Amino acid sequence: MADTHRSRTRTQSLLAVVRHDLPASLVVFLVAVPLSLGIAVTSGAPLVAGLVAAVVGGLVAGPLGGSVVQVSGPAAGLALVVAELVRTYGWRATCMITLAAGALQLVLGAMKVARTALAVSPAVVHGMLAGVGVVIALAQLHVVLGGKPQRSAVENLLELPNQLVNNHSHAVAVGVLTIGLLVLWPRLPRVNAVPAPLAALAAASLAAGLLGWDVARADLTEGFAAWVTPEVPRGDWHGIAGAVLLVALLAGVESLLCSVAADRMHDGPRADLDRELTGQGVANIVSGGLGGLPVAGVIVRTTANVRAGARSRWSTTLHGLWVLLFAAGLSWTVTLIPMEALAALLVFIGARMVNLGTMRGLHGHGELPVYVLTMGAVVLVGLAEGVLIGLGLAALLALRRLTRVSVHVRLEPDDRWHVVVTGSLTFVGVPVLSENLRAIPARAAVDLELNVDFMDNAAFEALHGWRLEHERAGGTVSIDEMHAEWYTSAARGTRVSAAKTPPQAPERWWLPRAYRRGGPLSRLPVRHAGVWVPPEGGESGAVPDLVAGAADFERRTAPLVRPFLTRMARTQDPSHLFITCADSRVVPNLITASGPGDLFTVRNVGNFVPRHGAALGDDSVVAAIEYATNALNIRTITVCGHSGCGAMAAVLSAGVKTEGLPGLDRWLRHGDHTLARYIGATPSDAGEGPLDHLCRVNVAQQLDNLRTYPEVAARELSGRLELVGLYFDIASARVHILDEEGFSPVGAGSH
């Protein structure tokens, strides 16, 4: 049975490869061949070196890499580096540098540092690739126009007008035809099966052959003759080591970023980045040893692979096999391709490397300056220098963000100045802090709120010095530290942490005071409204909690709600009359998520509503009902009971619990109808005790008591008023609503 299952699994896997990966591999093969030849041209390497790298990228990096859909091969992003290495050390020495770079990648992969490479700002990487694209496009554009590239991108740019005016050979026709097809081919219907690069090169080759155009031809035979083994570079060992490091890092980072991008394109297994770096290292060792270009993961071929339906590593592996068979049996077809067509392909690829979509994404995150500066520096100065300049700017921007501080100052209606400092308070932010603080008038009362996760000595000295100066001039300063006690610790001379403090849970107004973290709500200094460090010999006193809470409201909440309360200052327009128990555990605005102006609230012991005309009436409740219905025109009256109600316990005790409390005993007689209803009701099957069952019955009874009021009954009958019963289970913090079936949790979808 197990053998049958394994056989069926192998058969299904083989069918999946034939159905999905085989067609995808052919598509990638058709894309890879012209791109590999073009990159070899711009790298100054033999044409066969591009095909060798493509074969190794498929047959070695494919099975060994960490991504199941990523395609590796010669990368345009490395072309400038390789071209410079070829000019400096020669082609054979460049192959040895590629081999050594692969060995370094292998070591880094074994050390599990792949994730560290992702710490490089993507803006720098994309800017580098864009700069490389511009350099390639400018250089190859001269070939398209029938001329020769200059030594630098600046010289190519300055020479371009002369090329445009003086060169109108057949090369221009080949280039225009190639670029035109590359642009238009994806827009043509029913031709997607043939990749645009292949179609463009085929059309250019056919046109040049049929029309007899005078163009240069690619010569792969010469390339095979130049296929040599690597040799040890000669020259400055520091420069050679730097070249090895540069190739290893650029190829590795490009491959890892491509793996991350590939994960977003498919739903299969996620990439193992350490394995990917190791696989790239082995591939570069093999490619360098066989005389090929450096290998890296490439996004164009990877995207084509995913879009063609690839599901596994077989696609990229098979594409390498097809490139090998092509190089062995069909390499003669390369001699039909005009070199100007390959140059036009490189112009198109270089221009596409300046990605507007990437620029928009970086602009949204404030990283576009890094991208633009890196691209410009690569074009004007050089690849390595451009990358270093981009990394420097990225580091400066990151430092600026990490040390950013915002200071907001406003004058409150009570003539107190409210200052809020947020962020990381370092020497970088001292000028902004000092400028805002010195704008506060002398002798003013100041509430200074510090919500900072770090404060260095320079910032403390500036803040402390201003506070002392302001108080000597007759002003007062209340310092309230929201995040951590950076200022307090420094003022006391205690040790301050050298690291940022993690976010702390803020004090919540809805928490019982005993459960809040220690802070300004429970201890305030004698002379100030907030927390501050008293001068030498000073002592801080204590004030009642409610006064501390009021002071906290003035500092933190009042500025937030003042605009709304100002608009409601002259009139109120609540939609609910909310009648509930005076129990301290029941907070109406909390359990109904209501704010100022929403609820017209009545609280009494037992949430009783005396019946209309009762001998033991209560004018306070009656007055609230009359005012709510007639003056406020409320649309809902809610009676809210709760579990474990002490009033209901006293009702059940038949007066035992109210001995010595005559006023309470008289008031609880309003619960007689509730008790009678409870005695005649069907016992609860909800697993609750007698007390909680009585609490629920009381809610229903108080709603009936409300209906004894003629105005309430008339409004309910006409649909202008709704009566609602709520029950709050304190232990579970669940609100239940009364319907025809009884009480059900609000979250259960009853309302």
PDB file of C-alpha atoms in Angstrom, residues 108-361:
ATOM      1  CA  LEU A 108      28.361  33.823   4.387  1.00  0.00           C
ATOM      2  CA  GLY A 109      25.478  31.480   3.641  1.00  0.00           C
ATOM      3  CA  ALA A 110      26.911  28.841   5.961  1.00  0.00           C
ATOM      4  CA  MET A 111      27.162  31.512   8.689  1.00  0.00           C
ATOM      5  CA  LYS A 112      23.395  32.241   8.343  1.00  0.00           C
ATOM      6  CA  VAL A 113      23.850  35.942   7.672  1.00  0.00           C
ATOM      7  CA  ALA A 114      21.534  36.219   4.669  1.00  0.00           C
ATOM      8  CA  ARG A 115      18.910  38.157   6.617  1.00  0.00           C
ATOM      9  CA  THR A 116      21.566  40.733   7.511  1.00  0.00           C
ATOM     10  CA  ALA A 117      21.962  41.595   3.826  1.00  0.00           C
ATOM     11  CA  LEU A 118      18.333  42.696   3.779  1.00  0.00           C
ATOM     12  CA  ALA A 119      19.306  45.479   6.196  1.00  0.00           C
ATOM     13  CA  VAL A 120      20.717  47.322   3.183  1.00  0.00           C
ATOM     14  CA  SER A 121      18.226  49.995   2.211  1.00  0.00           C
ATOM     15  CA  PRO A 122      16.227  48.857  -0.841  1.00  0.00           C
ATOM     16  CA  ALA A 123      16.372  52.479  -1.997  1.00  0.00           C
ATOM     17  CA  VAL A 124      20.152  52.109  -2.354  1.00  0.00           C
ATOM     18  CA  VAL A 125      19.837  48.816  -4.240  1.00  0.00           C
ATOM     19  CA  HIS A 126      17.137  50.117  -6.587  1.00  0.00           C
ATOM     20  CA  GLY A 127      19.047  53.367  -7.061  1.00  0.00           C
ATOM     21  CA  MET A 128      22.198  51.410  -7.901  1.00  0.00           C
ATOM     22  CA  LEU A 129      20.325  49.293 -10.462  1.00  0.00           C
ATOM     23  CA  ALA A 130      18.747  52.410 -11.961  1.00  0.00           C
ATOM     24  CA  GLY A 131      22.156  54.068 -12.230  1.00  0.00           C
ATOM     25  CA  VAL A 132      23.599  50.961 -13.872  1.00  0.00           C
ATOM     26  CA  GLY A 133      20.659  50.978 -16.279  1.00  0.00           C
ATOM     27  CA  VAL A 134      21.296  54.597 -17.236  1.00  0.00           C
ATOM     28  CA  VAL A 135      25.012  53.925 -17.799  1.00  0.00           C
ATOM     29  CA  ILE A 136      24.272  50.840 -19.925  1.00  0.00           C
ATOM     30  CA  ALA A 137      21.609  52.654 -21.956  1.00  0.00           C
ATOM     31  CA  LEU A 138      23.867  55.666 -22.625  1.00  0.00           C
ATOM     32  CA  ALA A 139      26.781  53.470 -23.700  1.00  0.00           C
ATOM     33  CA  GLN A 140      24.815  51.102 -25.924  1.00  0.00           C
ATOM     34  CA  LEU A 141      22.831  53.933 -27.499  1.00  0.00           C
ATOM     35  CA  HIS A 142      26.045  54.970 -29.257  1.00  0.00           C
ATOM     36  CA  VAL A 143      26.324  51.473 -30.747  1.00  0.00           C
ATOM     37  CA  VAL A 144      22.722  51.664 -31.916  1.00  0.00           C
ATOM     38  CA  LEU A 145      23.516  54.969 -33.612  1.00  0.00           C
ATOM     39  CA  GLY A 146      26.492  53.436 -35.408  1.00  0.00           C
ATOM     40  CA  GLY A 147      29.201  54.856 -33.177  1.00  0.00           C
ATOM     41  CA  LYS A 148      31.292  53.667 -30.255  1.00  0.00           C
ATOM     42  CA  PRO A 149      30.756  54.139 -26.521  1.00  0.00           C
ATOM     43  CA  GLN A 150      32.925  56.656 -24.673  1.00  0.00           C
ATOM     44  CA  ARG A 151      34.839  55.944 -21.485  1.00  0.00           C
ATOM     45  CA  SER A 152      32.281  57.334 -19.023  1.00  0.00           C
ATOM     46  CA  ALA A 153      28.592  58.037 -18.763  1.00  0.00           C
ATOM     47  CA  VAL A 154      29.246  61.806 -18.754  1.00  0.00           C
ATOM     48  CA  GLU A 155      31.276  61.565 -21.962  1.00  0.00           C
ATOM     49  CA  ASN A 156      28.581  59.380 -23.521  1.00  0.00           C
ATOM     50  CA  LEU A 157      25.967  61.987 -22.625  1.00  0.00           C
ATOM     51  CA  LEU A 158      28.055  64.877 -24.010  1.00  0.00           C
ATOM     52  CA  GLU A 159      28.817  62.986 -27.223  1.00  0.00           C
ATOM     53  CA  LEU A 160      25.210  61.921 -27.795  1.00  0.00           C
ATOM     54  CA  PRO A 161      24.083  65.042 -29.755  1.00  0.00           C
ATOM     55  CA  ASN A 162      26.952  64.543 -32.217  1.00  0.00           C
ATOM     56  CA  GLN A 163      25.998  60.897 -32.688  1.00  0.00           C
ATOM     57  CA  LEU A 164      22.375  61.823 -33.317  1.00  0.00           C
ATOM     58  CA  VAL A 165      23.316  64.379 -35.971  1.00  0.00           C
ATOM     59  CA  ASN A 166      26.108  62.583 -37.841  1.00  0.00           C
ATOM     60  CA  ASN A 167      25.234  58.847 -37.781  1.00  0.00           C
ATOM     61  CA  HIS A 168      22.361  57.563 -39.908  1.00  0.00           C
ATOM     62  CA  SER A 169      23.639  54.161 -40.996  1.00  0.00           C
ATOM     63  CA  HIS A 170      21.892  50.812 -41.198  1.00  0.00           C
ATOM     64  CA  ALA A 171      22.715  50.374 -37.514  1.00  0.00           C
ATOM     65  CA  VAL A 172      20.126  53.012 -36.685  1.00  0.00           C
ATOM     66  CA  ALA A 173      17.457  51.122 -38.630  1.00  0.00           C
ATOM     67  CA  VAL A 174      18.287  47.889 -36.778  1.00  0.00           C
ATOM     68  CA  GLY A 175      18.194  49.653 -33.440  1.00  0.00           C
ATOM     69  CA  VAL A 176      14.914  51.456 -34.100  1.00  0.00           C
ATOM     70  CA  LEU A 177      13.309  48.234 -35.333  1.00  0.00           C
ATOM     71  CA  THR A 178      14.501  46.315 -32.274  1.00  0.00           C
ATOM     72  CA  ILE A 179      13.406  48.910 -29.722  1.00  0.00           C
ATOM     73  CA  GLY A 180      10.113  49.464 -31.521  1.00  0.00           C
ATOM     74  CA  LEU A 181       9.259  45.759 -31.337  1.00  0.00           C
ATOM     75  CA  LEU A 182      10.345  45.541 -27.698  1.00  0.00           C
ATOM     76  CA  VAL A 183       7.904  48.339 -26.866  1.00  0.00           C
ATOM     77  CA  LEU A 184       4.998  47.229 -29.062  1.00  0.00           C
ATOM     78  CA  TRP A 185       5.228  43.430 -28.837  1.00  0.00           C
ATOM     79  CA  PRO A 186       3.608  43.036 -25.373  1.00  0.00           C
ATOM     80  CA  ARG A 187       0.675  45.175 -26.600  1.00  0.00           C
ATOM     81  CA  LEU A 188      -0.053  43.008 -29.635  1.00  0.00           C
ATOM     82  CA  PRO A 189      -2.843  40.414 -29.248  1.00  0.00           C
ATOM     83  CA  ARG A 190      -2.166  36.671 -29.151  1.00  0.00           C
ATOM     84  CA  VAL A 191       1.639  36.875 -29.342  1.00  0.00           C
ATOM     85  CA  ASN A 192       2.482  36.474 -25.648  1.00  0.00           C
ATOM     86  CA  ALA A 193       3.769  32.953 -26.232  1.00  0.00           C
ATOM     87  CA  VAL A 194       6.878  34.438 -27.889  1.00  0.00           C
ATOM     88  CA  PRO A 195       8.944  36.679 -25.576  1.00  0.00           C
ATOM     89  CA  ALA A 196       9.514  40.223 -26.789  1.00  0.00           C
ATOM     90  CA  PRO A 197      13.374  40.031 -26.734  1.00  0.00           C
ATOM     91  CA  LEU A 198      13.354  36.910 -28.903  1.00  0.00           C
ATOM     92  CA  ALA A 199      10.840  38.398 -31.335  1.00  0.00           C
ATOM     93  CA  ALA A 200      12.782  41.667 -31.591  1.00  0.00           C
ATOM     94  CA  LEU A 201      16.157  40.004 -32.239  1.00  0.00           C
ATOM     95  CA  ALA A 202      14.621  37.576 -34.740  1.00  0.00           C
ATOM     96  CA  ALA A 203      12.924  40.409 -36.644  1.00  0.00           C
ATOM     97  CA  ALA A 204      16.104  42.511 -36.674  1.00  0.00           C
ATOM     98  CA  SER A 205      18.175  39.573 -37.886  1.00  0.00           C
ATOM     99  CA  LEU A 206      15.670  38.740 -40.599  1.00  0.00           C
ATOM    100  CA  ALA A 207      15.397  42.347 -41.796  1.00  0.00           C
ATOM    101  CA  ALA A 208      19.179  42.834 -41.866  1.00  0.00           C
ATOM    102  CA  GLY A 209      19.629  39.615 -43.829  1.00  0.00           C
ATOM    103  CA  LEU A 210      16.862  40.204 -46.372  1.00  0.00           C
ATOM    104  CA  LEU A 211      17.653  43.882 -46.955  1.00  0.00           C
ATOM    105  CA  GLY A 212      21.427  43.431 -46.971  1.00  0.00           C
ATOM    106  CA  TRP A 213      22.083  45.994 -44.284  1.00  0.00           C
ATOM    107  CA  ASP A 214      25.685  46.692 -43.392  1.00  0.00           C
ATOM    108  CA  VAL A 215      25.805  45.691 -39.721  1.00  0.00           C
ATOM    109  CA  ALA A 216      28.227  43.940 -37.388  1.00  0.00           C
ATOM    110  CA  ARG A 217      27.367  40.355 -36.537  1.00  0.00           C
ATOM    111  CA  ALA A 218      27.719  38.454 -33.288  1.00  0.00           C
ATOM    112  CA  ASP A 219      30.458  35.844 -33.514  1.00  0.00           C
ATOM    113  CA  LEU A 220      30.011  33.013 -31.059  1.00  0.00           C
ATOM    114  CA  THR A 221      32.823  31.030 -32.695  1.00  0.00           C
ATOM    115  CA  GLU A 222      35.268  33.630 -31.437  1.00  0.00           C
ATOM    116  CA  GLY A 223      33.584  33.354 -28.112  1.00  0.00           C
ATOM    117  CA  PHE A 224      34.244  29.623 -27.889  1.00  0.00           C
ATOM    118  CA  ALA A 225      37.860  30.273 -28.786  1.00  0.00           C
ATOM    119  CA  ALA A 226      38.031  32.773 -25.923  1.00  0.00           C
ATOM    120  CA  TRP A 227      36.559  30.264 -23.499  1.00  0.00           C
ATOM    121  CA  VAL A 228      39.460  29.969 -21.095  1.00  0.00           C
ATOM    122  CA  THR A 229      40.086  28.881 -17.541  1.00  0.00           C
ATOM    123  CA  PRO A 230      40.534  31.461 -14.768  1.00  0.00           C
ATOM    124  CA  GLU A 231      43.886  32.695 -13.565  1.00  0.00           C
ATOM    125  CA  VAL A 232      44.998  34.415 -10.387  1.00  0.00           C
ATOM    126  CA  PRO A 233      44.770  38.220 -10.717  1.00  0.00           C
ATOM    127  CA  ARG A 234      47.962  40.219 -10.608  1.00  0.00           C
ATOM    128  CA  GLY A 235      48.245  43.624  -9.057  1.00  0.00           C
ATOM    129  CA  ASP A 236      47.148  45.368  -5.882  1.00  0.00           C
ATOM    130  CA  TRP A 237      45.799  42.736  -3.491  1.00  0.00           C
ATOM    131  CA  HIS A 238      43.727  45.321  -1.670  1.00  0.00           C
ATOM    132  CA  GLY A 239      41.987  46.162  -4.926  1.00  0.00           C
ATOM    133  CA  ILE A 240      41.489  42.492  -5.745  1.00  0.00           C
ATOM    134  CA  ALA A 241      40.040  41.764  -2.303  1.00  0.00           C
ATOM    135  CA  GLY A 242      37.735  44.756  -2.678  1.00  0.00           C
ATOM    136  CA  ALA A 243      36.611  43.463  -6.081  1.00  0.00           C
ATOM    137  CA  VAL A 244      35.832  40.029  -4.622  1.00  0.00           C
ATOM    138  CA  LEU A 245      33.862  41.602  -1.789  1.00  0.00           C
ATOM    139  CA  LEU A 246      31.994  43.932  -4.161  1.00  0.00           C
ATOM    140  CA  VAL A 247      30.952  41.140  -6.537  1.00  0.00           C
ATOM    141  CA  ALA A 248      29.932  38.859  -3.650  1.00  0.00           C
ATOM    142  CA  LEU A 249      27.844  41.512  -1.914  1.00  0.00           C
ATOM    143  CA  LEU A 250      26.194  42.976  -5.007  1.00  0.00           C
ATOM    144  CA  ALA A 251      25.315  39.581  -6.449  1.00  0.00           C
ATOM    145  CA  GLY A 252      24.196  38.295  -3.045  1.00  0.00           C
ATOM    146  CA  VAL A 253      22.016  41.279  -2.152  1.00  0.00           C
ATOM    147  CA  GLU A 254      20.431  41.339  -5.613  1.00  0.00           C
ATOM    148  CA  SER A 255      19.666  37.619  -5.342  1.00  0.00           C
ATOM    149  CA  LEU A 256      18.172  37.918  -1.867  1.00  0.00           C
ATOM    150  CA  LEU A 257      15.995  40.891  -2.794  1.00  0.00           C
ATOM    151  CA  CYS A 258      14.851  38.997  -5.873  1.00  0.00           C
ATOM    152  CA  SER A 259      13.928  36.026  -3.649  1.00  0.00           C
ATOM    153  CA  VAL A 260      11.862  38.268  -1.398  1.00  0.00           C
ATOM    154  CA  ALA A 261      10.125  39.769  -4.438  1.00  0.00           C
ATOM    155  CA  ALA A 262       9.504  36.289  -5.878  1.00  0.00           C
ATOM    156  CA  ASP A 263       7.733  35.222  -2.663  1.00  0.00           C
ATOM    157  CA  ARG A 264       5.141  37.925  -3.328  1.00  0.00           C
ATOM    158  CA  MET A 265       4.440  36.508  -6.795  1.00  0.00           C
ATOM    159  CA  HIS A 266       3.466  32.932  -5.934  1.00  0.00           C
ATOM    160  CA  ASP A 267       1.703  30.884  -3.272  1.00  0.00           C
ATOM    161  CA  GLY A 268       4.244  28.061  -3.006  1.00  0.00           C
ATOM    162  CA  PRO A 269       6.937  27.465  -0.363  1.00  0.00           C
ATOM    163  CA  ARG A 270       8.670  30.561   0.970  1.00  0.00           C
ATOM    164  CA  ALA A 271      12.318  31.172   0.148  1.00  0.00           C
ATOM    165  CA  ASP A 272      15.102  30.030   2.478  1.00  0.00           C
ATOM    166  CA  LEU A 273      17.458  33.005   2.204  1.00  0.00           C
ATOM    167  CA  ASP A 274      20.495  31.319   3.752  1.00  0.00           C
ATOM    168  CA  ARG A 275      20.115  28.402   1.343  1.00  0.00           C
ATOM    169  CA  GLU A 276      19.678  30.861  -1.519  1.00  0.00           C
ATOM    170  CA  LEU A 277      22.939  32.628  -0.647  1.00  0.00           C
ATOM    171  CA  THR A 278      24.717  29.273  -0.382  1.00  0.00           C
ATOM    172  CA  GLY A 279      23.333  28.132  -3.739  1.00  0.00           C
ATOM    173  CA  GLN A 280      24.435  31.389  -5.370  1.00  0.00           C
ATOM    174  CA  GLY A 281      27.899  30.877  -3.912  1.00  0.00           C
ATOM    175  CA  VAL A 282      28.231  27.399  -5.415  1.00  0.00           C
ATOM    176  CA  ALA A 283      26.909  28.689  -8.755  1.00  0.00           C
ATOM    177  CA  ASN A 284      29.496  31.487  -8.870  1.00  0.00           C
ATOM    178  CA  ILE A 285      32.289  29.072  -8.011  1.00  0.00           C
ATOM    179  CA  VAL A 286      31.238  26.852 -10.923  1.00  0.00           C
ATOM    180  CA  SER A 287      30.586  29.757 -13.310  1.00  0.00           C
ATOM    181  CA  GLY A 288      33.917  31.401 -12.534  1.00  0.00           C
ATOM    182  CA  GLY A 289      35.693  28.061 -12.891  1.00  0.00           C
ATOM    183  CA  LEU A 290      34.096  27.461 -16.312  1.00  0.00           C
ATOM    184  CA  GLY A 291      34.792  30.979 -17.611  1.00  0.00           C
ATOM    185  CA  GLY A 292      31.317  32.425 -17.119  1.00  0.00           C
ATOM    186  CA  LEU A 293      29.927  35.719 -15.886  1.00  0.00           C
ATOM    187  CA  PRO A 294      28.932  36.209 -12.233  1.00  0.00           C
ATOM    188  CA  VAL A 295      25.564  34.659 -11.398  1.00  0.00           C
ATOM    189  CA  ALA A 296      22.728  36.321  -9.480  1.00  0.00           C
ATOM    190  CA  GLY A 297      18.992  36.062  -9.125  1.00  0.00           C
ATOM    191  CA  VAL A 298      17.347  38.216 -11.811  1.00  0.00           C
ATOM    192  CA  ILE A 299      13.887  39.684 -11.547  1.00  0.00           C
ATOM    193  CA  VAL A 300      13.015  39.774 -15.275  1.00  0.00           C
ATOM    194  CA  ARG A 301      13.504  36.044 -15.806  1.00  0.00           C
ATOM    195  CA  THR A 302      11.956  35.236 -12.413  1.00  0.00           C
ATOM    196  CA  THR A 303       8.840  37.243 -13.276  1.00  0.00           C
ATOM    197  CA  ALA A 304       8.597  35.500 -16.649  1.00  0.00           C
ATOM    198  CA  ASN A 305       8.954  32.138 -14.888  1.00  0.00           C
ATOM    199  CA  VAL A 306       6.134  32.827 -12.419  1.00  0.00           C
ATOM    200  CA  ARG A 307       3.812  34.280 -15.059  1.00  0.00           C
ATOM    201  CA  ALA A 308       4.386  31.240 -17.268  1.00  0.00           C
ATOM    202  CA  GLY A 309       3.010  29.013 -14.478  1.00  0.00           C
ATOM    203  CA  ALA A 310       6.130  27.562 -12.852  1.00  0.00           C
ATOM    204  CA  ARG A 311       5.435  25.560  -9.692  1.00  0.00           C
ATOM    205  CA  SER A 312       8.804  24.049  -8.712  1.00  0.00           C
ATOM    206  CA  ARG A 313      12.565  24.164  -9.198  1.00  0.00           C
ATOM    207  CA  TRP A 314      12.228  22.034 -12.320  1.00  0.00           C
ATOM    208  CA  SER A 315      11.399  25.068 -14.410  1.00  0.00           C
ATOM    209  CA  THR A 316      14.597  27.008 -13.710  1.00  0.00           C
ATOM    210  CA  THR A 317      16.649  23.792 -13.858  1.00  0.00           C
ATOM    211  CA  LEU A 318      15.219  22.793 -17.249  1.00  0.00           C
ATOM    212  CA  HIS A 319      15.775  26.292 -18.629  1.00  0.00           C
ATOM    213  CA  GLY A 320      19.482  25.829 -17.896  1.00  0.00           C
ATOM    214  CA  LEU A 321      19.395  22.515 -19.772  1.00  0.00           C
ATOM    215  CA  TRP A 322      17.767  24.163 -22.807  1.00  0.00           C
ATOM    216  CA  VAL A 323      20.451  26.908 -22.836  1.00  0.00           C
ATOM    217  CA  LEU A 324      23.127  24.202 -22.729  1.00  0.00           C
ATOM    218  CA  LEU A 325      21.586  22.325 -25.660  1.00  0.00           C
ATOM    219  CA  PHE A 326      21.270  25.586 -27.581  1.00  0.00           C
ATOM    220  CA  ALA A 327      24.927  26.474 -26.997  1.00  0.00           C
ATOM    221  CA  ALA A 328      26.013  22.996 -28.071  1.00  0.00           C
ATOM    222  CA  GLY A 329      23.807  22.532 -31.155  1.00  0.00           C
ATOM    223  CA  LEU A 330      22.321  25.834 -32.308  1.00  0.00           C
ATOM    224  CA  SER A 331      25.013  28.361 -31.492  1.00  0.00           C
ATOM    225  CA  TRP A 332      25.440  29.102 -35.203  1.00  0.00           C
ATOM    226  CA  THR A 333      22.159  31.029 -35.105  1.00  0.00           C
ATOM    227  CA  VAL A 334      23.809  33.652 -32.929  1.00  0.00           C
ATOM    228  CA  THR A 335      25.961  34.717 -35.883  1.00  0.00           C
ATOM    229  CA  LEU A 336      22.800  35.977 -37.575  1.00  0.00           C
ATOM    230  CA  ILE A 337      22.110  38.551 -34.831  1.00  0.00           C
ATOM    231  CA  PRO A 338      23.308  42.116 -35.525  1.00  0.00           C
ATOM    232  CA  MET A 339      25.376  43.547 -32.693  1.00  0.00           C
ATOM    233  CA  GLU A 340      23.322  46.728 -32.991  1.00  0.00           C
ATOM    234  CA  ALA A 341      20.218  44.678 -32.180  1.00  0.00           C
ATOM    235  CA  LEU A 342      21.866  43.373 -29.002  1.00  0.00           C
ATOM    236  CA  ALA A 343      22.850  46.948 -28.156  1.00  0.00           C
ATOM    237  CA  ALA A 344      19.252  48.095 -28.693  1.00  0.00           C
ATOM    238  CA  LEU A 345      18.080  45.301 -26.388  1.00  0.00           C
ATOM    239  CA  LEU A 346      20.492  46.594 -23.732  1.00  0.00           C
ATOM    240  CA  VAL A 347      19.251  50.183 -24.200  1.00  0.00           C
ATOM    241  CA  PHE A 348      15.717  48.938 -23.597  1.00  0.00           C
ATOM    242  CA  ILE A 349      16.758  46.890 -20.547  1.00  0.00           C
ATOM    243  CA  GLY A 350      18.757  49.801 -19.127  1.00  0.00           C
ATOM    244  CA  ALA A 351      15.842  52.190 -19.506  1.00  0.00           C
ATOM    245  CA  ARG A 352      13.480  49.690 -17.859  1.00  0.00           C
ATOM    246  CA  MET A 353      15.800  49.503 -14.834  1.00  0.00           C
ATOM    247  CA  VAL A 354      14.708  53.065 -13.974  1.00  0.00           C
ATOM    248  CA  ASN A 355      11.391  51.902 -12.535  1.00  0.00           C
ATOM    249  CA  LEU A 356       8.768  54.602 -11.992  1.00  0.00           C
ATOM    250  CA  GLY A 357       6.645  52.273  -9.842  1.00  0.00           C
ATOM    251  CA  THR A 358       9.583  51.744  -7.505  1.00  0.00           C
ATOM    252  CA  MET A 359      10.145  55.499  -7.355  1.00  0.00           C
ATOM    253  CA  ARG A 360       6.523  56.113  -6.376  1.00  0.00           C
ATOM    254  CA  GLY A 361       6.749  53.520  -3.600  1.00  0.00           C
TER     255      GLY A 361
END
